[in-house]
CSV table of C-alpha atoms in Angstrom, one decimal:
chain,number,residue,atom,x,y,z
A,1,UNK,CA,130.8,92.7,106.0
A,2,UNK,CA,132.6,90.6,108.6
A,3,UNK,CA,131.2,87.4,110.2
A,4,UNK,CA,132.9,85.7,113.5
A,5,UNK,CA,131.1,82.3,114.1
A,6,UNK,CA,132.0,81.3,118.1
A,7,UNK,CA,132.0,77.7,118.4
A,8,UNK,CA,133.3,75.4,120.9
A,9,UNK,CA,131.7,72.5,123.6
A,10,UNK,CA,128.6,73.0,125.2
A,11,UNK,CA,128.8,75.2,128.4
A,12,UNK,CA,132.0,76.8,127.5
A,13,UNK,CA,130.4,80.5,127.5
A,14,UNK,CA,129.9,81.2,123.8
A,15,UNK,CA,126.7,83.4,124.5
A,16,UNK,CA,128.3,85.2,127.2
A,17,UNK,CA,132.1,85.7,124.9
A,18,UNK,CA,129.4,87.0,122.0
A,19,UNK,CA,127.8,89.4,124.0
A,20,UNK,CA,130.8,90.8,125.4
A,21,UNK,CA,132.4,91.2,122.1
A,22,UNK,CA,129.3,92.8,120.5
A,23,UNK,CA,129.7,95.6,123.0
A,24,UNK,CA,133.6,95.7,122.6
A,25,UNK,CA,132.5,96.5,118.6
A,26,UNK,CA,130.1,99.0,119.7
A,27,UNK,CA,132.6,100.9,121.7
A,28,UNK,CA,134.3,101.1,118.2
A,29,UNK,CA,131.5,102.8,116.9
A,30,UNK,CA,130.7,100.5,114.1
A,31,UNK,CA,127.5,98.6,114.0
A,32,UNK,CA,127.2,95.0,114.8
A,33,UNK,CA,124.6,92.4,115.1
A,34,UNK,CA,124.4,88.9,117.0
A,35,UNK,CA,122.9,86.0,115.4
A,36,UNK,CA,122.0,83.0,117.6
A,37,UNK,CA,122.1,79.9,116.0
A,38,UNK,CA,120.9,77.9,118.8
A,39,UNK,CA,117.5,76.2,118.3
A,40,UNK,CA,118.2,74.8,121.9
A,41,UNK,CA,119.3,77.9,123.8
A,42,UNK,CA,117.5,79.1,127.0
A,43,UNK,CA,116.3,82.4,127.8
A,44,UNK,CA,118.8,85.2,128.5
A,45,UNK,CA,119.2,88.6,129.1
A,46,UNK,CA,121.6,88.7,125.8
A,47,UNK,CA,119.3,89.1,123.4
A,48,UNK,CA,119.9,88.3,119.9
A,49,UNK,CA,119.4,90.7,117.1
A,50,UNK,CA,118.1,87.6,114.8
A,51,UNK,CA,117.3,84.1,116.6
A,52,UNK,CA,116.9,81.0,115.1
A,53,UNK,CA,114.1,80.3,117.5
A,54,UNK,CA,111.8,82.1,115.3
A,55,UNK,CA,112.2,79.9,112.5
A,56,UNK,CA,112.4,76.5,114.4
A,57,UNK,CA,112.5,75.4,117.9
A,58,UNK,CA,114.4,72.6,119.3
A,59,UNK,CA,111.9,71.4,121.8
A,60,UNK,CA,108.8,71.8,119.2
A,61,UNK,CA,111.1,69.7,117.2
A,62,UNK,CA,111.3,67.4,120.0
A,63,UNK,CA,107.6,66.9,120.6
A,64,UNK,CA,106.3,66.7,117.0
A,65,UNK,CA,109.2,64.2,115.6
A,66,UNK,CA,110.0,62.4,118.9
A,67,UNK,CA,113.6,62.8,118.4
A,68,UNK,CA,116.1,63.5,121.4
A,69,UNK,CA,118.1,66.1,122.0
A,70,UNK,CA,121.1,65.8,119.5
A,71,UNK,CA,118.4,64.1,117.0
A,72,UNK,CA,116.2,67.9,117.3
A,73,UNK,CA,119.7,69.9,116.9
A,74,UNK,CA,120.8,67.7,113.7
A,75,UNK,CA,117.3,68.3,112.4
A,76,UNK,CA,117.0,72.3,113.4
A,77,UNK,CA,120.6,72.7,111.4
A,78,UNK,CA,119.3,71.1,108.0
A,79,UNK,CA,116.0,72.6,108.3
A,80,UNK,CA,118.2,76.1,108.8
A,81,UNK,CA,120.4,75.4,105.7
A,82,UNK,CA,117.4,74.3,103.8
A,83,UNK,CA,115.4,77.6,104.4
A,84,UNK,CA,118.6,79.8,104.1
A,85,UNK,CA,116.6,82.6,102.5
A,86,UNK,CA,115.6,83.1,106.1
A,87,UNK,CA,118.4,83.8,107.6
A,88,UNK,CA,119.0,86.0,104.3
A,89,UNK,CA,115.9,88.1,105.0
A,90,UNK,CA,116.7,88.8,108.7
A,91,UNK,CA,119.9,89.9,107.7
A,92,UNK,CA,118.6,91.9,105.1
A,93,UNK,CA,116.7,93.5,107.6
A,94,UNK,CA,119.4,94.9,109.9
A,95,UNK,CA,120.2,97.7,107.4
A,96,UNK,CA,123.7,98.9,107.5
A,97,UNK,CA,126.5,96.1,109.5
A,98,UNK,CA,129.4,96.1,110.1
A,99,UNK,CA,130.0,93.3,112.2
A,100,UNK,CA,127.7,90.1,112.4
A,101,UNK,CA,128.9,87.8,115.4
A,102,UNK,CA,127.0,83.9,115.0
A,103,UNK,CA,126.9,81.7,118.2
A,104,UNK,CA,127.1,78.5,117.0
A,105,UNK,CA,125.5,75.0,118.9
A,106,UNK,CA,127.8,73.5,121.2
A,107,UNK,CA,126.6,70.0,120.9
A,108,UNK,CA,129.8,67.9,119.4
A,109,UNK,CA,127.9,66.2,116.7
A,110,UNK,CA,127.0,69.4,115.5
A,111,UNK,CA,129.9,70.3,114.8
A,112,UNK,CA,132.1,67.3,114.0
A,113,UNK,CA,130.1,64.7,112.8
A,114,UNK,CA,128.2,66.2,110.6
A,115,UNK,CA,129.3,69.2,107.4
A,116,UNK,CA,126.7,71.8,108.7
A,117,UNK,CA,129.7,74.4,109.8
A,118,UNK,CA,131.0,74.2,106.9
A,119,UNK,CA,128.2,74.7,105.0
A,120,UNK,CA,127.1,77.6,107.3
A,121,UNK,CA,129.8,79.2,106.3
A,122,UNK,CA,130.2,78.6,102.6
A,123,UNK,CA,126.3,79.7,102.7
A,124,UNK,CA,127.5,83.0,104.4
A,125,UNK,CA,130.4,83.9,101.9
A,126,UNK,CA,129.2,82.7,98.8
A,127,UNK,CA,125.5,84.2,99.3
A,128,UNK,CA,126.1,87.7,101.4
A,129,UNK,CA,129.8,87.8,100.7
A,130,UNK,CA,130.5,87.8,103.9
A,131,UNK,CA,134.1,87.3,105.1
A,132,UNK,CA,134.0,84.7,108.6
A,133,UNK,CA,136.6,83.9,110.8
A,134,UNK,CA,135.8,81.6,113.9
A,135,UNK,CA,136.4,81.6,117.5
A,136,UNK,CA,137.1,78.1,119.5
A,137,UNK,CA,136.1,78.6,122.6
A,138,UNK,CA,137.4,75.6,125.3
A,139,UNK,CA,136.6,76.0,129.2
A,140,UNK,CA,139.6,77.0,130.7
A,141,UNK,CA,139.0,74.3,133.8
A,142,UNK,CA,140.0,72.3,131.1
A,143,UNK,CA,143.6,72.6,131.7
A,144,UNK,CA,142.7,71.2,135.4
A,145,UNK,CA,143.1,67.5,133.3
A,146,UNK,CA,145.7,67.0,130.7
A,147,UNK,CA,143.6,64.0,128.9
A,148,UNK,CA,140.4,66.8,128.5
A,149,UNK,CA,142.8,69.8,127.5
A,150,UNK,CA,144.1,67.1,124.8
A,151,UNK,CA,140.7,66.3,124.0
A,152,UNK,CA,139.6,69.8,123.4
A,153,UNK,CA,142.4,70.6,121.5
A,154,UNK,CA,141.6,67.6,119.6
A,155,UNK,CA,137.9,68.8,118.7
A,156,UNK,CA,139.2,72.2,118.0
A,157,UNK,CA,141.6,71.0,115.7
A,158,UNK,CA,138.6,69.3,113.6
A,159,UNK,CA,136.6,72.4,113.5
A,160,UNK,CA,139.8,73.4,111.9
A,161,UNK,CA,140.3,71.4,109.2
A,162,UNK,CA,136.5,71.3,108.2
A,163,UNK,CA,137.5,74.5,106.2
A,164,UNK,CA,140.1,76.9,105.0
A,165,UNK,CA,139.0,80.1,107.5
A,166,UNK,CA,141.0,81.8,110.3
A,167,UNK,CA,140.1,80.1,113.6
A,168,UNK,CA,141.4,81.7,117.4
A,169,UNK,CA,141.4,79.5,119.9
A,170,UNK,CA,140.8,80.8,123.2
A,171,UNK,CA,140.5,79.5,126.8
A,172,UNK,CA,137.4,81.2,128.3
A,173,UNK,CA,135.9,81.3,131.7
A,174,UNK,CA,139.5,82.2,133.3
A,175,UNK,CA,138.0,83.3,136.5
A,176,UNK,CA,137.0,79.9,137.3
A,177,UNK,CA,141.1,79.1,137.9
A,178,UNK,CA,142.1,82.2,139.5
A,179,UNK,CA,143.3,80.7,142.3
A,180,UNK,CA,145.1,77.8,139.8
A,181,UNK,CA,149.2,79.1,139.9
A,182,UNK,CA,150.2,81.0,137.3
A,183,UNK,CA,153.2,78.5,136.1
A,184,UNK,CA,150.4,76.0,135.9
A,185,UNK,CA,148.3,78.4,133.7
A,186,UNK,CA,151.1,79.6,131.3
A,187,UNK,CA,152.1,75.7,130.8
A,188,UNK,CA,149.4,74.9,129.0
A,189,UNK,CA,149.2,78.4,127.2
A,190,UNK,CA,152.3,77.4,125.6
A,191,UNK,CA,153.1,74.2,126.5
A,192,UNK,CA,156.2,72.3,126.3
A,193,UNK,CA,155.6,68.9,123.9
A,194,UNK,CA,158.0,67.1,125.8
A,195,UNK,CA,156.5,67.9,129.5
A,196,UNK,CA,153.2,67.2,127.9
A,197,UNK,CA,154.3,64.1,126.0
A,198,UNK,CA,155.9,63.0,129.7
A,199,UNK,CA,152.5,63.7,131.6
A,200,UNK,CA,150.3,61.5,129.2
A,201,UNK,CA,153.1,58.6,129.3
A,202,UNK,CA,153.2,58.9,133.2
A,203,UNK,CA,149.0,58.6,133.4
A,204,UNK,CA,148.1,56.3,130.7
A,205,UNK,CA,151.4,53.8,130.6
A,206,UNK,CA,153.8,53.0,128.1
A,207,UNK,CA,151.1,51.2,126.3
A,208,UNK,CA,150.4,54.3,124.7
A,209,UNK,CA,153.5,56.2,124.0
A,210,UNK,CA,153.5,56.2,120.7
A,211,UNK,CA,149.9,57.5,120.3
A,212,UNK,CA,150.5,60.2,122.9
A,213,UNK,CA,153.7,61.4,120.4
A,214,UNK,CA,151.7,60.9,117.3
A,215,UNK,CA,148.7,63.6,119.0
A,216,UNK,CA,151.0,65.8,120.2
A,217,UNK,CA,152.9,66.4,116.7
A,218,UNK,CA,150.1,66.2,115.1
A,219,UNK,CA,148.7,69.2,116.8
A,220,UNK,CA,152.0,71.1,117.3
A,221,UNK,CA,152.2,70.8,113.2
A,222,UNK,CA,149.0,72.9,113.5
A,223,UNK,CA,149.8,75.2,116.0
A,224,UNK,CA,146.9,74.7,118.0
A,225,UNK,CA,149.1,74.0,121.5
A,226,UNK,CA,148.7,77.8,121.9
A,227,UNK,CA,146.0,79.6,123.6
């Protein structure tokens, strides 16, 4: 069975990416499931084979505990990972799957902060043998700003380097710069270090330099200047 856990900031369209590429599975006419992992989520009109909002709710969590937001999420994650057999079960249940696609929280301390990815995943492999690779998704107005596209890149590359699987980056939400020229666009879908390295020296000063070279290497190293 393949897994593909979407992950990325909050608001950057994982729901909406998942839902499309459940139905871009279908069309291959093999079976496929979405999970949401999402304790926080909204109502939508996706809905989710298996939800974690029949296990435990973020804004029960919130009102019983008195924790905030992030506090609920941190709390929701561990009490998924601790009651596993769950998420087992539901599986279970779905009979004969191909595909399973995850959409993950986007809140950053979810992901970075703390080792719940990567014990999601090992969980998922180890348990139903499940092969995962990830999706990064990062809000293509993002490129509007060269400090938050380095930022992004900078929280992708840590969802990275939390494990060993194949992670895609991908800039979602492209119609929201359709009118943004394309040479701006394919810049920063394969950037240049040096024009990028020049940008961040000509806003933050010369102060920084060496930083802004250090970043950049670091990330070209990993390939993740590519989109």
């Amino acid at each position: 069975m393949n897994g593909v856990l979407v992950v990325g900031p909050a608001g950057s369209g994982k729901t909406t990416f998942c839902n499309e590429l459940r139905k871009f599975i279908l069309l291959q006419k093999k079976n496929v499931a979405f999970v949401n992992l999402d304790p926080a989520s909204e109502e939508s009109i996706f809905e989710p084979d298996i939800d974690i909002k029949n296990l435990i709710k973020s804004n029960e969590v919130i009102e019983e505990l008195g924790l905030g937001p992030n506090g609920s999420l941190i709390f929701c994650m561990e009490y998924l990972l601790d009651n596993f057999s769950w998420l087992i079960k539901e599986i279970g249940y779905l009979g004969n799957i191909s595909f399973l696609i995850f959409d993950f929280p986007g809140q950053i301390e979810i992901t970075l902060n703390n080792s719940y990815l990567n014990d999601l995943i090992f969980q998922l492999e180890k348990i139903l043998d499940i092969n995962v690779n990830k999706f990064f998704l990062l809000d293509s107005q993002f490129i509007t700003d060269i400090s938050k596209y380095i930022g992004g890149i900078l929280t992708s590359f840590i969802s990275l380097i939390t494990n060993d699987n194949i992670q895609f980056n991908l800039l979602s939400k492209i119609d929201n710069i359709k009118y943004c020229p394309k040479e701006i666009i394919d810049k920063f879908l394969n950037p240049c270090l040096n024009n990028l390295y020049f940008e961040l020296n000509f806003l933050h000063g010369k102060n920084y330099k060496k930083l802004n070279y250090f970043i950049l290497k670091l990330l070209e190293d990993f390939s993740l200047l590519k989109f």
